[in-house]
């Protein structure tokens, strides 16, 4: 069980819920980080007294340094500062709740420093899964999934003999636009895309849920965490988000993990594994839920899911490309520079036109591929304005 944790991205949706769990179970906080939200980061620092905090934005970090000068908390800045937080000497577990591929280098730094990882930041595994899993093995650290589906699978697998897994069944809420046709999606707004039926999350993952890119990223994430191929991972729409995912074993027995949709359950499990401690979350009352529904995903309308599966099958740097194009496209959609359906178009084009796939790629290759893909997307669509 974790006892001293550093929370990267502590000001976000997963970050703040991680601090709820830490507060409840008296976990010591060794470091906290943010991109630029120093008001919340200062509050968190004053409550949890970490050894250090780090802010990506240099100007914001300078302001926070002044604000915290009456304390002995060290303030770091930039990407290097975030990595300092990831390797804080006393910490045993790093919770990575950063959004996007920006979480990759800090994750690798933490692993190299021997820290266990509680990973919410799925883009890290999508863009750099091969490197991350290799480092986890060579440094002998543990990687605990925080993403609710992957935590569910991890929980279902407890007690199953090795090699008994036949298939993973990832559940998907379907996001804000489940059941809509392509025509109906033509003019949907940012506000509509940001209203998720069951979960309150950061903006990027909420858009990813609306496009189903999130489920595509999760298929790739699952392939790394549980050593599975594309064909071993099914996706099923389950609007109620009560079953968080399932496994099918070789004898066709299916095991599911259920609970109210509250991320504090998987966050806590990642931090307290293998223990089961009391939780502030609501109990599940199935009579209140009444019935649960399941449907096949619409792979044609929600193309991002098929594109991610294709990227996974192609392997190498293709998932890095799909992720980078999506990050750039979501940013532009949130700024109303492109339309909703353009996101899938952009991600699909990026994957279809990518050529430099290499088998033995390095971290530098991943970062360059990520950067070049974003530049291409921004060059082509960045001056649009709808
Ligand atoms: P948020 O946008 O709410 O929070 C992101 C956090 O990362 C904030 O602390 C933010 O700081 C910080 N941050 C943003 N950009 C950078 C950067 N370039 N470098 C360093 N720090 C940065 O996201 P969520 O909490 O929703 O999601 C975090 C991760 O967890 C994502 O990968 C997401 O897919 C995954 N996840 C989230 C779930 C959820 O319920 N929210 C569920 C499952 C997975 P600041 O506040 O200053 O901007
Ligand atoms: Mg999820």
CSV table of C-alpha atoms and ligand atoms in Angstrom, one decimal:
chain,number,residue,atom,x,y,z
A,1,UNK,CA,0.0,0.0,0.0
A,2,UNK,CA,1.2,3.5,-0.8
A,3,UNK,CA,2.0,5.8,2.1
A,4,UNK,CA,3.9,8.8,0.6
A,5,UNK,CA,2.6,10.0,-2.7
A,6,UNK,CA,3.4,12.7,-5.2
A,7,UNK,CA,0.4,13.8,-7.2
A,8,UNK,CA,1.2,15.1,-10.7
A,9,UNK,CA,-1.7,17.1,-12.0
A,10,UNK,CA,-3.2,17.6,-8.5
A,11,UNK,CA,-5.4,20.5,-9.6
A,12,UNK,CA,-7.4,18.5,-12.1
A,13,UNK,CA,-10.4,16.2,-11.8
A,14,UNK,CA,-8.4,13.0,-10.9
A,15,UNK,CA,-5.8,15.1,-8.9
A,16,UNK,CA,-8.4,16.6,-6.6
A,17,UNK,CA,-10.2,13.3,-6.1
A,18,UNK,CA,-6.8,11.7,-5.3
A,19,UNK,CA,-6.4,14.3,-2.6
A,20,UNK,CA,-9.8,13.4,-1.2
A,21,UNK,CA,-8.7,9.8,-0.9
A,22,UNK,CA,-5.3,10.9,0.6
A,23,UNK,CA,-7.2,13.1,3.2
A,24,UNK,CA,-9.5,10.3,4.2
A,25,UNK,CA,-6.7,7.7,4.7
A,26,UNK,CA,-4.0,10.0,6.0
A,27,UNK,CA,-1.6,9.5,3.1
A,28,UNK,CA,1.4,11.7,3.2
A,29,UNK,CA,1.8,14.1,0.2
A,30,UNK,CA,5.4,14.6,-0.9
A,31,UNK,CA,4.8,16.7,-4.1
A,32,UNK,CA,2.0,18.4,-6.0
A,33,UNK,CA,2.1,19.8,-9.5
A,34,UNK,CA,-0.1,21.8,-11.9
A,35,UNK,CA,0.1,23.4,-15.3
A,36,UNK,CA,-0.9,26.9,-14.3
A,37,UNK,CA,-3.7,26.8,-11.7
A,38,UNK,CA,-1.6,28.2,-8.8
A,39,UNK,CA,-4.6,29.4,-6.7
A,40,UNK,CA,-5.7,25.8,-6.2
A,41,UNK,CA,-2.2,24.5,-6.0
A,42,UNK,CA,-1.4,27.0,-3.2
A,43,UNK,CA,-4.5,25.9,-1.2
A,44,UNK,CA,-3.5,22.3,-1.7
A,45,UNK,CA,0.1,23.0,-0.6
A,46,UNK,CA,-1.1,24.7,2.5
A,47,UNK,CA,-3.4,21.9,3.4
A,48,UNK,CA,-1.0,18.9,2.7
A,49,UNK,CA,2.4,20.4,3.3
A,50,UNK,CA,4.3,18.6,0.5
A,51,UNK,CA,8.1,18.9,0.3
A,52,UNK,CA,7.8,20.5,-3.1
A,53,UNK,CA,5.4,21.8,-5.7
A,54,UNK,CA,6.0,22.3,-9.4
A,55,UNK,CA,4.2,24.4,-12.0
A,56,UNK,CA,4.7,24.0,-15.8
A,57,UNK,CA,4.1,27.6,-16.5
A,58,UNK,CA,7.2,29.7,-15.6
A,59,UNK,CA,5.4,32.9,-14.8
A,60,UNK,CA,2.8,31.1,-12.6
A,61,UNK,CA,5.6,29.3,-10.8
A,62,UNK,CA,7.3,32.6,-10.0
A,63,UNK,CA,4.1,33.9,-8.5
A,64,UNK,CA,3.6,30.8,-6.5
A,65,UNK,CA,7.1,31.0,-5.2
A,66,UNK,CA,6.2,34.5,-3.8
A,67,UNK,CA,2.9,33.3,-2.4
A,68,UNK,CA,4.5,30.3,-0.6
A,69,UNK,CA,7.6,32.2,0.7
A,70,UNK,CA,6.3,31.9,4.3
A,71,UNK,CA,6.5,28.1,4.1
A,72,UNK,CA,9.5,25.8,3.5
A,73,UNK,CA,7.9,24.2,0.4
A,74,UNK,CA,10.2,24.3,-2.5
A,75,UNK,CA,8.7,25.6,-5.8
A,76,UNK,CA,10.0,24.2,-9.2
A,77,UNK,CA,9.0,25.1,-12.7
A,78,UNK,CA,8.8,23.8,-16.2
A,79,UNK,CA,9.0,20.2,-17.5
A,80,UNK,CA,12.1,19.7,-15.4
A,81,UNK,CA,10.3,20.9,-12.3
A,82,UNK,CA,7.4,18.4,-12.9
A,83,UNK,CA,10.1,15.6,-13.3
A,84,UNK,CA,11.6,16.7,-10.0
A,85,UNK,CA,8.2,16.2,-8.3
A,86,UNK,CA,8.1,12.7,-10.0
A,87,UNK,CA,11.3,11.7,-8.4
A,88,UNK,CA,10.9,13.3,-4.9
A,89,UNK,CA,13.2,11.1,-2.8
A,90,UNK,CA,10.8,10.2,0.0
A,91,UNK,CA,7.8,9.4,-2.2
A,92,UNK,CA,6.9,5.7,-2.8
A,93,UNK,CA,4.1,6.2,-5.3
A,94,UNK,CA,3.5,8.7,-8.0
A,95,UNK,CA,-0.1,9.4,-9.1
A,96,UNK,CA,0.0,10.5,-12.7
A,97,UNK,CA,-3.1,12.6,-13.2
A,98,UNK,CA,-1.6,14.9,-15.9
A,99,UNK,CA,-3.6,15.1,-19.1
A,100,UNK,CA,-2.0,14.3,-22.4
A,101,UNK,CA,1.4,13.0,-23.6
A,102,UNK,CA,3.0,15.6,-21.3
A,103,UNK,CA,2.7,12.9,-18.7
A,104,UNK,CA,5.1,10.5,-20.5
A,105,UNK,CA,8.5,11.8,-19.5
A,106,UNK,CA,7.5,12.3,-15.8
A,107,UNK,CA,6.2,8.7,-15.7
A,108,UNK,CA,9.5,7.4,-17.1
A,109,UNK,CA,11.5,9.5,-14.6
A,110,UNK,CA,9.4,8.2,-11.7
A,111,UNK,CA,9.9,4.6,-12.8
A,112,UNK,CA,13.6,5.1,-13.1
A,113,UNK,CA,13.7,6.5,-9.6
A,114,UNK,CA,12.0,3.3,-8.4
A,115,UNK,CA,8.6,4.7,-7.7
A,116,UNK,CA,5.4,2.7,-8.1
A,117,UNK,CA,2.9,4.4,-10.4
A,118,UNK,CA,-0.8,4.9,-10.1
A,119,UNK,CA,-1.6,5.8,-13.7
A,120,UNK,CA,-4.6,7.8,-14.8
A,121,UNK,CA,-2.7,9.5,-17.6
A,122,UNK,CA,-3.7,7.0,-20.4
A,123,UNK,CA,-2.0,9.0,-23.2
A,124,UNK,CA,1.3,7.9,-21.6
A,125,UNK,CA,0.6,4.3,-22.4
A,126,UNK,CA,-0.9,5.0,-25.8
A,127,UNK,CA,2.1,7.1,-27.0
A,128,UNK,CA,4.9,5.2,-25.1
A,129,UNK,CA,3.5,1.9,-23.9
A,130,UNK,CA,6.4,-0.2,-25.1
A,131,UNK,CA,9.0,2.0,-23.3
A,132,UNK,CA,6.9,2.4,-20.2
A,133,UNK,CA,6.2,-1.4,-19.8
A,134,UNK,CA,9.9,-2.2,-20.5
A,135,UNK,CA,11.0,0.3,-17.8
A,136,UNK,CA,8.4,-1.0,-15.3
A,137,UNK,CA,9.9,-4.5,-15.8
A,138,UNK,CA,13.6,-3.5,-15.7
A,139,UNK,CA,13.2,-1.2,-12.6
A,140,UNK,CA,10.9,-3.7,-10.8
A,141,UNK,CA,8.2,-1.2,-9.9
A,142,UNK,CA,4.4,-1.6,-9.9
A,143,UNK,CA,2.0,0.1,-12.3
A,144,UNK,CA,-1.5,0.3,-11.0
A,145,UNK,CA,-4.3,1.4,-13.3
A,146,UNK,CA,-6.5,4.3,-12.2
A,147,UNK,CA,-8.7,4.4,-15.3
A,148,UNK,CA,-12.0,2.9,-14.1
A,149,UNK,CA,-12.2,0.2,-16.9
A,150,UNK,CA,-8.6,-0.9,-16.3
A,151,UNK,CA,-9.0,-0.9,-12.6
A,152,UNK,CA,-12.1,-3.0,-13.1
A,153,UNK,CA,-10.1,-5.5,-15.2
A,154,UNK,CA,-7.3,-5.5,-12.7
A,155,UNK,CA,-9.8,-6.2,-9.9
A,156,UNK,CA,-11.5,-9.0,-11.8
A,157,UNK,CA,-8.2,-10.6,-12.5
A,158,UNK,CA,-7.3,-10.9,-8.7
A,159,UNK,CA,-7.3,-14.6,-7.9
A,160,UNK,CA,-7.5,-15.8,-11.6
A,161,UNK,CA,-4.7,-18.2,-12.5
A,162,UNK,CA,-2.1,-16.8,-15.0
A,163,UNK,CA,-3.0,-17.5,-18.6
A,164,UNK,CA,-6.7,-18.0,-17.8
A,165,UNK,CA,-7.8,-14.8,-19.5
A,166,UNK,CA,-9.5,-15.2,-22.8
A,167,UNK,CA,-10.9,-11.7,-23.5
A,168,UNK,CA,-11.3,-8.3,-22.0
A,169,UNK,CA,-14.7,-6.6,-22.3
A,170,UNK,CA,-14.4,-2.8,-21.9
A,171,UNK,CA,-17.6,-1.0,-21.2
A,172,UNK,CA,-18.3,2.4,-22.6
A,173,UNK,CA,-20.9,4.9,-21.6
A,174,UNK,CA,-21.1,6.1,-25.3
A,175,UNK,CA,-20.5,9.7,-24.2
A,176,UNK,CA,-22.6,12.8,-24.9
A,177,UNK,CA,-23.7,11.8,-28.4
A,178,UNK,CA,-24.6,8.1,-28.2
A,179,UNK,CA,-27.2,7.1,-30.7
A,180,UNK,CA,-26.7,10.2,-32.9
A,181,UNK,CA,-26.2,9.9,-36.7
A,182,UNK,CA,-23.4,11.5,-38.6
A,183,UNK,CA,-25.8,14.2,-39.9
A,184,UNK,CA,-26.9,15.0,-36.4
A,185,UNK,CA,-23.3,15.4,-35.3
A,186,UNK,CA,-22.5,17.9,-38.1
A,187,UNK,CA,-23.2,21.0,-36.0
A,188,UNK,CA,-22.9,19.9,-32.4
A,189,UNK,CA,-21.4,22.6,-30.1
A,190,UNK,CA,-18.5,22.5,-27.7
A,191,UNK,CA,-21.0,22.9,-24.8
A,192,UNK,CA,-23.0,19.9,-26.0
A,193,UNK,CA,-19.9,17.8,-26.4
A,194,UNK,CA,-18.8,18.8,-22.8
A,195,UNK,CA,-21.9,17.4,-21.1
A,196,UNK,CA,-21.2,13.8,-20.2
A,197,UNK,CA,-24.1,11.7,-19.0
A,198,UNK,CA,-22.4,10.0,-16.0
A,199,UNK,CA,-18.9,11.3,-15.2
A,200,UNK,CA,-17.5,14.8,-14.3
A,201,UNK,CA,-14.1,14.9,-15.9
A,202,UNK,CA,-11.6,17.3,-17.4
A,203,UNK,CA,-12.5,18.9,-20.8
A,204,UNK,CA,-10.1,16.8,-22.9
A,205,UNK,CA,-11.3,13.4,-21.8
A,206,UNK,CA,-15.0,14.6,-21.9
A,207,UNK,CA,-14.5,15.4,-25.6
A,208,UNK,CA,-12.7,12.1,-26.1
A,209,UNK,CA,-15.7,10.4,-24.6
A,210,UNK,CA,-18.0,12.2,-27.0
A,211,UNK,CA,-15.9,11.1,-30.1
A,212,UNK,CA,-15.3,7.6,-28.5
A,213,UNK,CA,-11.6,8.3,-28.9
A,214,UNK,CA,-11.4,7.7,-25.2
A,215,UNK,CA,-12.5,4.1,-25.7
A,216,UNK,CA,-10.0,3.8,-28.5
A,217,UNK,CA,-7.2,5.1,-26.2
A,218,UNK,CA,-8.4,2.7,-23.6
A,219,UNK,CA,-8.2,-0.3,-25.9
A,220,UNK,CA,-4.6,0.6,-26.5
A,221,UNK,CA,-4.1,1.2,-22.8
A,222,UNK,CA,-5.5,-2.2,-22.0
A,223,UNK,CA,-3.3,-3.9,-24.6
A,224,UNK,CA,-0.2,-2.7,-22.7
A,225,UNK,CA,-1.5,-3.2,-19.2
A,226,UNK,CA,-2.8,-6.7,-19.7
A,227,UNK,CA,-0.6,-7.9,-22.6
A,228,UNK,CA,-3.5,-8.4,-25.1
A,229,UNK,CA,-4.1,-7.9,-28.8
A,230,UNK,CA,-6.8,-5.8,-30.5
A,231,UNK,CA,-8.8,-9.0,-31.2
A,232,UNK,CA,-8.8,-9.9,-27.5
A,233,UNK,CA,-10.5,-6.7,-26.5
A,234,UNK,CA,-14.2,-6.2,-27.0
A,235,UNK,CA,-16.0,-2.9,-26.4
A,236,UNK,CA,-19.6,-2.8,-25.4
A,237,UNK,CA,-21.8,0.3,-24.8
A,238,UNK,CA,-23.3,0.3,-21.3
A,239,UNK,CA,-25.0,3.6,-20.8
A,240,UNK,CA,-25.5,3.3,-17.0
A,241,UNK,CA,-21.7,3.1,-16.3
A,242,UNK,CA,-22.3,0.7,-13.4
A,243,UNK,CA,-20.3,-2.3,-14.8
A,244,UNK,CA,-16.9,-0.7,-15.2
A,245,UNK,CA,-15.5,-3.6,-17.3
A,246,UNK,CA,-15.4,-7.4,-17.5
A,247,UNK,CA,-13.1,-10.3,-18.2
A,248,UNK,CA,-14.0,-13.5,-19.9
A,249,UNK,CA,-12.0,-16.5,-18.8
A,250,UNK,CA,-11.0,-19.5,-20.9
A,251,UNK,CA,-14.0,-21.5,-19.5
A,252,UNK,CA,-16.3,-18.6,-20.7
A,253,UNK,CA,-17.0,-17.5,-17.2
A,254,UNK,CA,-17.4,-13.7,-17.1
A,255,UNK,CA,-16.4,-11.6,-14.1
A,256,UNK,CA,-17.5,-8.0,-13.8
A,257,UNK,CA,-16.7,-5.2,-11.4
A,258,UNK,CA,-19.6,-2.9,-10.5
A,259,UNK,CA,-20.0,0.3,-8.5
A,260,UNK,CA,-21.4,3.8,-8.6
A,261,UNK,CA,-19.5,5.9,-11.2
A,262,UNK,CA,-17.1,7.6,-8.8
A,263,UNK,CA,-13.4,7.7,-9.7
A,264,UNK,CA,-12.4,7.7,-6.0
A,265,UNK,CA,-13.0,4.0,-6.0
A,266,UNK,CA,-10.4,3.1,-8.6
A,267,UNK,CA,-8.0,5.8,-7.3
A,268,UNK,CA,-8.2,4.4,-3.8
A,269,UNK,CA,-7.7,0.8,-5.0
A,270,UNK,CA,-4.6,1.9,-6.9
A,271,UNK,CA,-3.2,3.4,-3.7
A,272,UNK,CA,-4.3,0.8,-1.2
A,273,UNK,CA,-3.9,-2.4,-3.2
A,274,UNK,CA,-4.3,-5.2,-2.2
A,275,UNK,CA,-6.3,-3.7,0.8
A,276,UNK,CA,-9.9,-2.7,0.8
A,277,UNK,CA,-10.5,0.3,3.0
A,278,UNK,CA,-13.6,2.3,3.8
A,279,UNK,CA,-14.7,4.8,1.1
A,280,UNK,CA,-16.6,8.0,1.2
A,281,UNK,CA,-18.4,7.0,-2.1
A,282,UNK,CA,-22.1,6.0,-2.3
A,283,UNK,CA,-23.0,2.4,-2.0
A,284,UNK,CA,-24.4,0.7,-5.2
A,285,UNK,CA,-28.1,0.0,-4.9
A,286,UNK,CA,-29.0,-2.1,-7.9
A,287,UNK,CA,-32.8,-1.8,-7.2
A,288,UNK,CA,-32.4,1.9,-7.7
A,289,UNK,CA,-30.6,1.2,-11.1
A,290,UNK,CA,-33.4,-1.2,-12.1
A,291,UNK,CA,-31.9,-2.5,-15.4
A,292,UNK,CA,-28.7,-2.3,-17.3
A,293,UNK,CA,-28.4,-2.1,-21.0
A,294,UNK,CA,-25.8,-3.2,-23.5
A,295,UNK,CA,-25.3,-2.4,-27.2
A,296,UNK,CA,-22.7,-2.7,-29.9
A,297,UNK,CA,-20.7,0.5,-30.6
A,298,UNK,CA,-21.3,2.3,-33.8
A,299,UNK,CA,-17.9,2.1,-35.3
A,300,UNK,CA,-18.8,4.0,-38.5
A,301,UNK,CA,-20.2,7.1,-36.9
A,302,UNK,CA,-17.7,7.2,-34.1
A,303,UNK,CA,-14.7,6.5,-36.3
A,304,UNK,CA,-12.0,7.4,-33.6
A,305,UNK,CA,-12.6,4.0,-32.0
A,306,UNK,CA,-11.9,2.1,-35.3
A,307,UNK,CA,-8.9,4.3,-36.0
A,308,UNK,CA,-7.3,3.6,-32.6
A,309,UNK,CA,-7.9,-0.1,-33.2
A,310,UNK,CA,-6.2,0.2,-36.6
A,311,UNK,CA,-3.3,2.1,-35.0
A,312,UNK,CA,-2.9,-0.7,-32.4
A,313,UNK,CA,-2.8,-3.4,-35.1
A,314,UNK,CA,-0.2,-1.4,-37.0
A,315,UNK,CA,1.8,-1.0,-33.9
A,316,UNK,CA,5.1,0.9,-33.6
A,317,UNK,CA,4.6,4.7,-33.6
A,318,UNK,CA,1.0,4.6,-35.1
A,319,UNK,CA,-0.7,4.9,-31.7
A,320,UNK,CA,1.6,7.9,-30.9
A,321,UNK,CA,0.4,9.5,-34.1
A,322,UNK,CA,-3.3,8.9,-33.4
A,323,UNK,CA,-2.9,10.3,-29.9
A,324,UNK,CA,-0.9,13.4,-31.0
A,325,UNK,CA,-3.4,14.2,-33.8
A,326,UNK,CA,-6.3,13.8,-31.4
A,327,UNK,CA,-4.7,16.1,-28.7
A,328,UNK,CA,-4.1,18.8,-31.3
A,329,UNK,CA,-7.6,18.3,-32.8
A,330,UNK,CA,-9.4,18.4,-29.4
A,331,UNK,CA,-7.5,21.6,-28.5
A,332,UNK,CA,-8.7,23.2,-31.8
A,333,UNK,CA,-12.3,22.0,-31.3
A,334,UNK,CA,-12.4,23.5,-27.7
A,335,UNK,CA,-11.2,26.8,-29.3
A,336,UNK,CA,-14.0,26.4,-31.9
A,337,UNK,CA,-11.5,26.3,-34.8
A,338,UNK,CA,-12.8,23.0,-36.1
A,339,UNK,CA,-16.1,21.1,-36.0
A,340,UNK,CA,-16.8,18.0,-34.0
A,341,UNK,CA,-16.6,15.6,-36.9
A,342,UNK,CA,-13.3,17.1,-38.0
A,343,UNK,CA,-11.6,15.4,-35.0
A,344,UNK,CA,-12.1,11.9,-36.4
A,345,UNK,CA,-11.1,13.2,-39.9
A,346,UNK,CA,-7.9,14.6,-38.5
A,347,UNK,CA,-7.0,11.5,-36.5
A,348,UNK,CA,-7.8,9.3,-39.4
A,349,UNK,CA,-5.7,11.3,-41.9
A,350,UNK,CA,-2.8,11.4,-39.5
A,351,UNK,CA,-2.8,7.6,-39.2
A,352,UNK,CA,-3.4,7.0,-42.9
A,353,UNK,CA,-0.5,9.3,-44.0
A,354,UNK,CA,2.1,8.3,-41.4
A,355,UNK,CA,5.0,6.4,-42.9
A,356,UNK,CA,8.1,6.5,-40.7
A,357,UNK,CA,7.2,3.5,-38.6
A,358,UNK,CA,10.2,1.8,-37.0
A,359,UNK,CA,10.3,-1.2,-34.8
A,360,UNK,CA,13.0,-0.2,-32.3
A,361,UNK,CA,12.0,3.4,-31.4
A,362,UNK,CA,13.4,5.5,-28.6
A,363,UNK,CA,11.8,8.1,-26.4
A,364,UNK,CA,13.2,10.8,-28.7
A,365,UNK,CA,11.4,9.1,-31.7
A,366,UNK,CA,8.2,9.2,-29.7
A,367,UNK,CA,8.6,12.8,-28.8
A,368,UNK,CA,9.5,13.8,-32.3
A,369,UNK,CA,6.6,11.9,-33.9
A,370,UNK,CA,4.3,13.5,-31.4
A,371,UNK,CA,5.6,17.0,-32.2
A,372,UNK,CA,5.6,16.6,-36.0
A,373,UNK,CA,2.1,15.2,-36.0
A,374,UNK,CA,0.8,18.1,-34.0
A,375,UNK,CA,2.6,20.6,-36.2
A,376,UNK,CA,1.1,19.0,-39.4
A,377,UNK,CA,-2.4,19.2,-37.9
A,378,UNK,CA,-2.0,22.8,-36.7
A,379,UNK,CA,-0.5,23.9,-40.0
A,380,UNK,CA,-3.5,22.5,-41.9
A,381,UNK,CA,-6.4,23.5,-39.6
A,382,UNK,CA,-5.0,26.0,-37.1
A,383,UNK,CA,-6.2,29.1,-39.0
A,384,UNK,CA,-9.8,27.8,-39.3
A,385,UNK,CA,-12.5,29.6,-37.5
A,386,UNK,CA,-16.1,28.4,-37.4
B,1,LIG,P1,-7.9,17.7,-16.0
B,1,LIG,O1,-7.8,18.6,-17.2
B,1,LIG,O2,-9.0,17.9,-15.0
B,1,LIG,O3,-6.5,17.9,-15.1
B,1,LIG,C1,-5.3,17.8,-15.7
B,1,LIG,C2,-4.2,18.1,-14.7
B,1,LIG,O4,-2.9,18.1,-15.4
B,1,LIG,C3,-4.3,19.5,-14.1
B,1,LIG,O5,-3.7,19.5,-12.8
B,1,LIG,C4,-3.5,20.4,-15.0
B,1,LIG,O6,-3.0,21.6,-14.4
B,1,LIG,C5,-2.3,19.5,-15.3
B,1,LIG,N1,-1.8,19.7,-16.7
B,1,LIG,C6,-2.4,20.0,-17.8
B,1,LIG,N2,-1.5,20.1,-18.8
B,1,LIG,C7,-0.3,19.8,-18.3
B,1,LIG,C8,1.0,19.8,-18.9
B,1,LIG,N3,1.2,20.0,-20.2
B,1,LIG,N4,2.0,19.4,-18.1
B,1,LIG,C9,1.8,19.2,-16.8
B,1,LIG,N5,0.6,19.3,-16.2
B,1,LIG,C10,-0.4,19.6,-16.9
B,1,LIG,O7,-7.8,16.2,-16.5
B,1,LIG,P2,-8.4,14.9,-15.8
B,1,LIG,O8,-8.1,14.9,-14.3
B,1,LIG,O9,-9.8,14.7,-16.3
B,1,LIG,O10,-7.6,13.8,-16.5
B,1,LIG,C11,-6.3,13.5,-16.2
B,1,LIG,C12,-5.8,12.2,-16.9
B,1,LIG,O11,-6.6,11.1,-16.3
B,1,LIG,C13,-6.1,12.2,-18.4
B,1,LIG,O12,-5.1,11.4,-19.1
B,1,LIG,C14,-7.5,11.4,-18.5
B,1,LIG,O13,-7.6,10.8,-19.7
B,1,LIG,C15,-7.3,10.4,-17.4
B,1,LIG,N6,-8.6,10.0,-16.8
B,1,LIG,C16,-9.5,10.9,-16.2
B,1,LIG,C17,-10.7,10.5,-15.7
B,1,LIG,C18,-11.6,11.5,-15.0
B,1,LIG,O14,-12.6,11.0,-14.5
B,1,LIG,N7,-11.3,12.7,-15.1
B,1,LIG,C19,-11.1,9.1,-15.7
B,1,LIG,C20,-10.1,8.2,-16.3
B,1,LIG,C21,-8.9,8.6,-16.8
B,1,LIG,P3,-4.0,23.0,-14.4
B,1,LIG,O15,-5.1,22.7,-13.4
B,1,LIG,O16,-3.0,24.0,-13.9
B,1,LIG,O17,-4.4,23.2,-15.8
B,2,LIG,MG1,-12.1,5.2,-18.5
